[in-house]
Coordinates of C-alpha atoms in Angstrom, one line a residue:
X1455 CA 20.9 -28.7 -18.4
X1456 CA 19.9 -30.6 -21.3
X1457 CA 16.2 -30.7 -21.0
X1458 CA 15.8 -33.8 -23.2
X1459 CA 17.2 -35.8 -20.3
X1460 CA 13.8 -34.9 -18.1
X1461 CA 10.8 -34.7 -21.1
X1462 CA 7.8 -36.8 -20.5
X1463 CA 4.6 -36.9 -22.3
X1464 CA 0.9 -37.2 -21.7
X1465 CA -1.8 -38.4 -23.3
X1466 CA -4.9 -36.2 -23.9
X1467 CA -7.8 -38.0 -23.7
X1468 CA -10.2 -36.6 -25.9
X1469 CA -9.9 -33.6 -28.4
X1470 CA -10.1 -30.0 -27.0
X1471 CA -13.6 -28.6 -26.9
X1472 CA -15.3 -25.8 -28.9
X1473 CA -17.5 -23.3 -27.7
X1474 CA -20.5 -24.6 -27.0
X1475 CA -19.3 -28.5 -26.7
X1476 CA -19.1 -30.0 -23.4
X1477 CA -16.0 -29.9 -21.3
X1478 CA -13.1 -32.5 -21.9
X1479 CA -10.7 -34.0 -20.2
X1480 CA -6.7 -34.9 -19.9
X1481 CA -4.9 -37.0 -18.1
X1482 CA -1.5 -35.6 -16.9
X1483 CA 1.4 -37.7 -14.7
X1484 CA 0.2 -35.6 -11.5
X1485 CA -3.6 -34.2 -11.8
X1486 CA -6.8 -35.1 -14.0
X1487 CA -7.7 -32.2 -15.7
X1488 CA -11.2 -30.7 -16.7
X1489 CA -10.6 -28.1 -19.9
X1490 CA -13.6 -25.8 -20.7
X1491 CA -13.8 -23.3 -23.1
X1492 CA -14.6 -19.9 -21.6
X1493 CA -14.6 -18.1 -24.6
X1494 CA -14.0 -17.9 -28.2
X1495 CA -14.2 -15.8 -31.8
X1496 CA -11.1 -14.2 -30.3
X1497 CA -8.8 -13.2 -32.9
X1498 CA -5.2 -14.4 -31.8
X1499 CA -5.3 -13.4 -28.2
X1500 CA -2.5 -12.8 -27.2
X1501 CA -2.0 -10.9 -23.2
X1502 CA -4.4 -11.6 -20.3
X1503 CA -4.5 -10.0 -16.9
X1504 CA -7.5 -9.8 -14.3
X1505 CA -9.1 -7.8 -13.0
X1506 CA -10.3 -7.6 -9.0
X1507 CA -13.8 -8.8 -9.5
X1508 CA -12.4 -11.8 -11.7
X1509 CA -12.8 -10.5 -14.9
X1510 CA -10.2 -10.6 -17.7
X1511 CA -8.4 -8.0 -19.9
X1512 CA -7.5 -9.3 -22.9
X1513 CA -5.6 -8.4 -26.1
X1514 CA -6.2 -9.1 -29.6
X1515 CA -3.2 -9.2 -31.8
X1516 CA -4.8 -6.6 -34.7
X1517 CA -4.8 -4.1 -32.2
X1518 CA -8.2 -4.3 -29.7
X1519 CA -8.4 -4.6 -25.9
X1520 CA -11.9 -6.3 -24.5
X1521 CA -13.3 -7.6 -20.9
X1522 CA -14.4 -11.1 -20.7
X1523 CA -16.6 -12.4 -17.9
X1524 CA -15.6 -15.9 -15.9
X1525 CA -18.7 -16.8 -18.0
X1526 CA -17.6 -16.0 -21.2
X1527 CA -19.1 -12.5 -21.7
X1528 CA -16.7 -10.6 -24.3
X1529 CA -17.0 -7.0 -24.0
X1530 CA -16.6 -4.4 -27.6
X1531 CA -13.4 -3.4 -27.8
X1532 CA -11.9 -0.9 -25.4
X1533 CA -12.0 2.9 -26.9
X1534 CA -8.4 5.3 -26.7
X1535 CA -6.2 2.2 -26.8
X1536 CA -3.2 3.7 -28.3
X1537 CA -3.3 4.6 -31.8
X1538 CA -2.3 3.7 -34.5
X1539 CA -1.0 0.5 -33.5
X1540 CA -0.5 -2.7 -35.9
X1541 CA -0.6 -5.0 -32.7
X1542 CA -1.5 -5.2 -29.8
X1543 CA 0.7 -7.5 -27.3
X1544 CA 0.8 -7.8 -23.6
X1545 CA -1.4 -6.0 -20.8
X1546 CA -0.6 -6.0 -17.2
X1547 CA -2.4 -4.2 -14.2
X1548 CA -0.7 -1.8 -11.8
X1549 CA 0.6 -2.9 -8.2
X1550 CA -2.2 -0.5 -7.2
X1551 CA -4.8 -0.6 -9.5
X1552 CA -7.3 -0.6 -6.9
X1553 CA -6.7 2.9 -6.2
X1554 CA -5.2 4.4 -9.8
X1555 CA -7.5 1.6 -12.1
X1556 CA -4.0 2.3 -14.7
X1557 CA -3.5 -0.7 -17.1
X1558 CA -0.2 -1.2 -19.1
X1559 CA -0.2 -2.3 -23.0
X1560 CA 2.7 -3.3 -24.8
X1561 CA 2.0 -2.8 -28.9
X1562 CA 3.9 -2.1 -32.0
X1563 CA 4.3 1.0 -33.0
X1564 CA 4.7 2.8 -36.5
X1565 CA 7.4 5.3 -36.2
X1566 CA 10.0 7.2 -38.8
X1567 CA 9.2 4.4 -41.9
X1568 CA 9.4 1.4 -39.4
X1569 CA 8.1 -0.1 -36.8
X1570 CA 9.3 -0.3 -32.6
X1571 CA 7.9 -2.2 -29.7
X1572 CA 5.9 0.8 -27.3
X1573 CA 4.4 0.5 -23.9
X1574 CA 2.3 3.0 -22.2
X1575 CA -0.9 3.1 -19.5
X1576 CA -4.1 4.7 -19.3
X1577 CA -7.2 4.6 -16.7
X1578 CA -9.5 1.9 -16.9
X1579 CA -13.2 4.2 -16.8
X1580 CA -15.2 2.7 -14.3
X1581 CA -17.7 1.4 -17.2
X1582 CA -14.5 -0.4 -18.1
X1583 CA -15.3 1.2 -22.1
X1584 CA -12.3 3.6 -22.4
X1585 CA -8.6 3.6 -21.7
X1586 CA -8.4 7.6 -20.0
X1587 CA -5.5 9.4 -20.9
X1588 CA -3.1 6.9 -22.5
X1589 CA 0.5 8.1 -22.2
X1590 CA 3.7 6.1 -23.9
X1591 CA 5.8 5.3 -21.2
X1592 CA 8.5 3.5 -23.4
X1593 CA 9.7 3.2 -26.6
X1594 CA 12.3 0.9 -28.4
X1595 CA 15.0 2.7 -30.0
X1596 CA 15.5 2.6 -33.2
X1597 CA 12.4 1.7 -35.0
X1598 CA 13.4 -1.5 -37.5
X1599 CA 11.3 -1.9 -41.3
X1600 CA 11.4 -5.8 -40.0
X1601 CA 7.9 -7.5 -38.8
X1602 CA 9.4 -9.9 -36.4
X1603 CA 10.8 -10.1 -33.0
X1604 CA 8.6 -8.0 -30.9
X1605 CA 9.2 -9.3 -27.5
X1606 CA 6.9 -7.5 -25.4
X1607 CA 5.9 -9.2 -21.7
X1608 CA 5.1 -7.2 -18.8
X1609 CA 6.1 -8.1 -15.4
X1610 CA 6.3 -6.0 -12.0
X1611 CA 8.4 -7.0 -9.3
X1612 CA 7.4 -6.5 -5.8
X1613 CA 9.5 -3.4 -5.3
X1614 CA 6.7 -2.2 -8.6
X1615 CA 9.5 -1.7 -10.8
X1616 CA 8.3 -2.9 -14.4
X1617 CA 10.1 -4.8 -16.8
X1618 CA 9.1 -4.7 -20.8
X1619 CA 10.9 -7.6 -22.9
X1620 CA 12.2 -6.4 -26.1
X1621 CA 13.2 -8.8 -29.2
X1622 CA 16.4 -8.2 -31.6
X1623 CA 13.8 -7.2 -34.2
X1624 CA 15.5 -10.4 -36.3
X1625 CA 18.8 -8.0 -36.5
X1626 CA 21.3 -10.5 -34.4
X1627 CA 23.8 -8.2 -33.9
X1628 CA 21.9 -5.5 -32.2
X1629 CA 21.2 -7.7 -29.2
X1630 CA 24.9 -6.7 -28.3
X1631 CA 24.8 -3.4 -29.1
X1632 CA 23.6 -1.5 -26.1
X1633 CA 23.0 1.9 -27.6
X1634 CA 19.6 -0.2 -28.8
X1635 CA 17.1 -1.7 -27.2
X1636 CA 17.2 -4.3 -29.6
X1637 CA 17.1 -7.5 -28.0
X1638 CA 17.3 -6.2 -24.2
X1639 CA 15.1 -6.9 -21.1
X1640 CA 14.1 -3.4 -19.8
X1641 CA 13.6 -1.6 -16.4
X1642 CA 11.8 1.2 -15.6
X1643 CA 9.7 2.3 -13.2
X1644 CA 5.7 2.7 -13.3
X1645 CA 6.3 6.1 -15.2
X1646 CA 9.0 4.8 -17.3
X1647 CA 11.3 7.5 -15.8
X1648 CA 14.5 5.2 -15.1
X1649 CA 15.7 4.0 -12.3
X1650 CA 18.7 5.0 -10.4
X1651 CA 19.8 1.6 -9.9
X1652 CA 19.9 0.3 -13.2
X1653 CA 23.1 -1.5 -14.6
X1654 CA 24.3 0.8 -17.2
X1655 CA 22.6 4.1 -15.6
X1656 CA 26.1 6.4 -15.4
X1657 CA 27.7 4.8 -18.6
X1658 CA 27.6 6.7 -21.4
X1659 CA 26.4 5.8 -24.5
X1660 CA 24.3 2.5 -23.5
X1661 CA 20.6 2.9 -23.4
X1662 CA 19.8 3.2 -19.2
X1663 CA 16.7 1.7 -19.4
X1664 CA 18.4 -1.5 -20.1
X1665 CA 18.7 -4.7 -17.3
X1666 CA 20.5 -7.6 -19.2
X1667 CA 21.5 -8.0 -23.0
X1668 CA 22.4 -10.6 -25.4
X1669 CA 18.8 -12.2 -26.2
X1670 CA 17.1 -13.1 -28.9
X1671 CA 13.3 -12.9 -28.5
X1672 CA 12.0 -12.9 -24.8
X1673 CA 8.3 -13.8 -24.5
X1674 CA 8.0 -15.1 -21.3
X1675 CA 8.1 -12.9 -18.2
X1676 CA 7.2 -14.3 -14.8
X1677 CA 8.0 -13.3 -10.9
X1678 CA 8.6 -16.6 -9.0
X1679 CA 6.6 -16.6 -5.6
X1680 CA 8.3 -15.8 -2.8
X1681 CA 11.7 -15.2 -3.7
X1682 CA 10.4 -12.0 -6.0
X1683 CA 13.0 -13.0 -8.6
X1684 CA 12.3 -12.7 -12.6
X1685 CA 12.3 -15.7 -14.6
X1686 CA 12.9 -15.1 -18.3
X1687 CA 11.6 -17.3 -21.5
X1688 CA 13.1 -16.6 -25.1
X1689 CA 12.8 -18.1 -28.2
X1690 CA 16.0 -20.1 -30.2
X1691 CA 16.4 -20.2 -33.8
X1692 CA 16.3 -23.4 -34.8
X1693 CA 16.6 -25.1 -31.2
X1694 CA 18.1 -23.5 -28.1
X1695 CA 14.7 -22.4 -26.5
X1696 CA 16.2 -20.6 -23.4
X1697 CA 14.9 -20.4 -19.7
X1698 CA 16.9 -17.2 -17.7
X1699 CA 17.1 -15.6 -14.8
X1700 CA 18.5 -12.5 -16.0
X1701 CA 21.1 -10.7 -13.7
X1702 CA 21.6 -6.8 -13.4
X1703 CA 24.3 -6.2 -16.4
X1704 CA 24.0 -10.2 -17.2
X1705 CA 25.0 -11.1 -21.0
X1706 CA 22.9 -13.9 -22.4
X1707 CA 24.7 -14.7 -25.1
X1708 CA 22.9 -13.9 -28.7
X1709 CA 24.2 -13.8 -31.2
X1710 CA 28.0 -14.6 -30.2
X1711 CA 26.5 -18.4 -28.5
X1712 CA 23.6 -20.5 -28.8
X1713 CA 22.0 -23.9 -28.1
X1714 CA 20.6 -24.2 -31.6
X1715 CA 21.8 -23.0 -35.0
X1716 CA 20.6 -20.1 -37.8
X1717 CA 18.2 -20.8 -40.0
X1718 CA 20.0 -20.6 -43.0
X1719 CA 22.4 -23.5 -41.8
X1720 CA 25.2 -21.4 -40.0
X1721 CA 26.4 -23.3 -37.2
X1722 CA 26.6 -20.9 -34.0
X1723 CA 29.2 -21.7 -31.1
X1724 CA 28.1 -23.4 -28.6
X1725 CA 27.4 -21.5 -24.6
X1726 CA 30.2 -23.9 -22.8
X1727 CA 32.9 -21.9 -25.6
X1728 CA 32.2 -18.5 -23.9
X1729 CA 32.4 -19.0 -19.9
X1730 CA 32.6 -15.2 -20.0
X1731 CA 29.0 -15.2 -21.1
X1732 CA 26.1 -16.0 -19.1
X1733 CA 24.3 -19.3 -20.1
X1734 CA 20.8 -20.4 -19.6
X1735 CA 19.4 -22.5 -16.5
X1736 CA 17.4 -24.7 -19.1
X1737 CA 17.2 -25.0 -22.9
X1738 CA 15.6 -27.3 -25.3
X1739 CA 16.6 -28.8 -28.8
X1740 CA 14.7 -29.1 -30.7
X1741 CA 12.4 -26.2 -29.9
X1742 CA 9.1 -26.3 -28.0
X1743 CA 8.4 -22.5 -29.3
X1744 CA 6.8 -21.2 -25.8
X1745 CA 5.6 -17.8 -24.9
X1746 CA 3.6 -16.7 -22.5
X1747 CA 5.0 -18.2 -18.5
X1748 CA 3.7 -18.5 -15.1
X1749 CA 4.1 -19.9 -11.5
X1750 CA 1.4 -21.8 -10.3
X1751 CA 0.5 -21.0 -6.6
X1752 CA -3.2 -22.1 -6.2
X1753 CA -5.1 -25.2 -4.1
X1754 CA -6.9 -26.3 -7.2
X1755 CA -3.5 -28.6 -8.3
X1756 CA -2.2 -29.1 -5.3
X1757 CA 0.1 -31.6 -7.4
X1758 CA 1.8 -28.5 -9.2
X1759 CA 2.2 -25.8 -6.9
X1760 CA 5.5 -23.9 -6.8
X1761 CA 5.8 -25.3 -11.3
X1762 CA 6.5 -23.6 -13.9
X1763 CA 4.1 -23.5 -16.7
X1764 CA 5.0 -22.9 -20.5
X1765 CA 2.7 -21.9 -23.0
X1766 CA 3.7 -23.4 -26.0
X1767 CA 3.2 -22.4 -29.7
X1768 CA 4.8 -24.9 -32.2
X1769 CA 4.7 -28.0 -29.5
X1770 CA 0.9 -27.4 -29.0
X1771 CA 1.2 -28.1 -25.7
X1772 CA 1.6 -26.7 -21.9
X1773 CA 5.1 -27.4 -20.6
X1774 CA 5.0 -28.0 -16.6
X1775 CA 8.7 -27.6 -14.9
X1776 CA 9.4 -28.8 -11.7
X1777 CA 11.8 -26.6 -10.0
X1778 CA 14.5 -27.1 -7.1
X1779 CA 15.7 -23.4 -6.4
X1780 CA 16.9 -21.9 -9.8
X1781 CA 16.9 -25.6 -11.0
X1782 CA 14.5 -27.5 -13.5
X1783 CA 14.3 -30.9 -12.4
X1784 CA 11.4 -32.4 -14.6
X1785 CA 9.7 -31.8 -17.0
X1786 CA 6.1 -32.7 -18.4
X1787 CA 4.6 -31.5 -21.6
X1788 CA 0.4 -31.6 -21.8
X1789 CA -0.3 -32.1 -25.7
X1790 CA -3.4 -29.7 -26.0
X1791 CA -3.7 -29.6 -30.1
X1792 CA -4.0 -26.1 -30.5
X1793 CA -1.0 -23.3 -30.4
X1794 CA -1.6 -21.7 -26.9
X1795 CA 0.0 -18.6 -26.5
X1796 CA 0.0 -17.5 -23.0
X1797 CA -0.6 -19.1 -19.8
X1798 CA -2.5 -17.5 -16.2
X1799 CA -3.4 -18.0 -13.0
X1800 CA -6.9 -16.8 -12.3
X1801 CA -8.0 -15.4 -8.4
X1802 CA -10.1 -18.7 -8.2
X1803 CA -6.8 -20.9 -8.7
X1804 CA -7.6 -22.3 -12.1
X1805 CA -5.6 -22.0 -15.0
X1806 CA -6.6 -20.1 -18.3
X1807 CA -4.8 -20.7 -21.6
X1808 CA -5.1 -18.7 -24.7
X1809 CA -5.2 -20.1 -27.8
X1810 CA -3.3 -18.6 -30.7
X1811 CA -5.9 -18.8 -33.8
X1812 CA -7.8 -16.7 -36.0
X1813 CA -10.8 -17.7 -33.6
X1814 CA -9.1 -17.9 -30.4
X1815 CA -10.6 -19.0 -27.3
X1816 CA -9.8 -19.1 -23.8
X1817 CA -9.0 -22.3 -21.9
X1818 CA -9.9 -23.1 -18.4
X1819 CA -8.6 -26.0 -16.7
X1820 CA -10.5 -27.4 -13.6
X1821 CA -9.8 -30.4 -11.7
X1822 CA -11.0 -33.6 -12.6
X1823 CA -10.8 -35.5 -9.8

């Protein structure tokens, strides 16, 4: 679906606040919207997940994990997060964390001369200071010398199997190779032992941890309410912005199709020219550069619930999809003047956004009205 057929825009009102400033608002086509700014001095947050009492676990991109309070309380950072590490990406919870307190981290890892995407868990200490007993869980195979294309979203299904987005490491080609992880969205289960259902589990020479193949840069992970299923969000190169729902085995396509073009000028075929590939359910052109993803299921925007929310780098803004099924059927983009990298639903049913800066901050929308 050609998602320039649905855009809309909104006007923001008034600029986004700074710490300290009052709250603003925005008006959007279906709710008026109070932003506040929780938090900031962040340096490029980049995962957020919360905790049971309401308070968040958050990532810095240089490679620190801290709490912050619903008030805006930010916490040192975290001891025995894994190291060395030269970034720190997404954190999740458990399914049971109540009863294990085991957080997940997603970072890149030195290794051999280059550098891999790496996932492991350790216990949250009841102090919440230290990560106890961090173990690796997974590592991408091989390492690259390439900075780029890390991937890295978490997201459990309700069956608690967990699934790590990987990025082609800006090699193309090895998003097709499946003796790499390069470019692959991953299963495994909470150990990272694999599981006996996996797509390629009995086939020798392809990687078992792998689900689906054939993409570029996934960044986006989310588990749509009540169906269970996993929504995907990768980045295009210059356009073709892709929305999946990858399938067990499913080929997306990189490098071989493509709703936008190389950098360099090379024209890539088009998905319609390969029917033997998988395309996406939604795709933009030019990009909107998203990451982070969520369902929104709370009372506070009654307006929204059951949407899809984008956060979104290069567009500045938060991308709202209305959905029928597996099927976009509008669109709204929230301009918001500030790259926001990830997108979540708090306990309380407001939204928090992170902003992608050298002094980050943490977004809260309320409503207005």
């Amino acid at each position: 679906m050609r998602s320039i057929l649905l855009a809309t825009a909104t006007l923001v009102v008034t600029s986004l606040p700074v710490a300290g400033q009052p709250a603003q608002r925005l008006r959007t086509e279906k709710a008026e919207i109070i932003v506040e700014t929780v938090a900031g001095g962040l340096n490029h947050p980049w995962g957020l997940a919360f905790l049971p009492d309401g308070r968040m676990l958050v990532t810095e991109k240089p490679g620190r994990l801290r709490i912050v309070s619903a008030e805006g309380e930010i916490s040192p950072p975290i001891a025995k997060t894994p190291q060395p590490s030269i970034q720190f990406l997404d954190v999740a919870l458990d399914p049971n964390f109540s009863e294990n307190q085991l957080v997940y981290l997603t970072y890149v890892e030195p290794r051999g001369g280059g550098l891999a995407t790496a996932a492991g868990r350790g216990r949250l200490s009841t102090t919440g200071t230290t990560l106890e007993g961090f173990e690796v869980i997974f590592r991408q195979q091989p390492a690259s010398p390439i900075e780029d294309h890390f991937g890295s979203r978490l997201a459990f299904t309700p069956d608690s199997k967990l699934f790590i987005s990987t990025g082609d490491r800006d090699e193309p080609d090895s998003a097709q190779d499946l003796s790499t992880h390069m470019g692959k969205l991953v299963r495994v289960n909470r150990d990272g032992s694999v599981p006996a259902d996996n797509p390629f589990v009995h086939r020798a020479g392809v990687r078992p941890e792998i689900w689906s193949y054939g993409h570029r840069n996934i960044e986006g992970l989310a588990v749509q309410p009540g169906t269970g299923v996993l929504w995907a969000g990768e980045f295009g190169p210059t356009g073709g912005d892709e929305i999946n729902i990858p399938k067990p085995g499913g080929n997306y396509g990189w490098p071989l199709v493509s709703w936008g073009d190389h950098t360099d000028g090379r024209v890539i075929p088009r998905p319609p020219t390969r029917p033997d590939l998988t395309d996406a359910i939604y795709h933009w052109t030019p990009s909107v550069s998203f990451s982070g993803m969520t369902f929104y299921t709370g009372a506070a925007f009654p307006a929204w619930h059951g949407n899809l929310l984008l956060a979104g780098l290069a567009s500045q803004a938060l991308i709202r999809l209305t959905l029928a099924g597996a099927r976009v059927t509008g669109e709204e983009r929230i301009p918001m003047d500030a790259r926001i990298r990830h997108v979540a639903q708090g306990q309380d049913g407001l939204l928090y956004l992170l902003t992608d800066e050298d002094q980050g901050r943490i977004l809260r929308f309320k409503p207005g009205g």
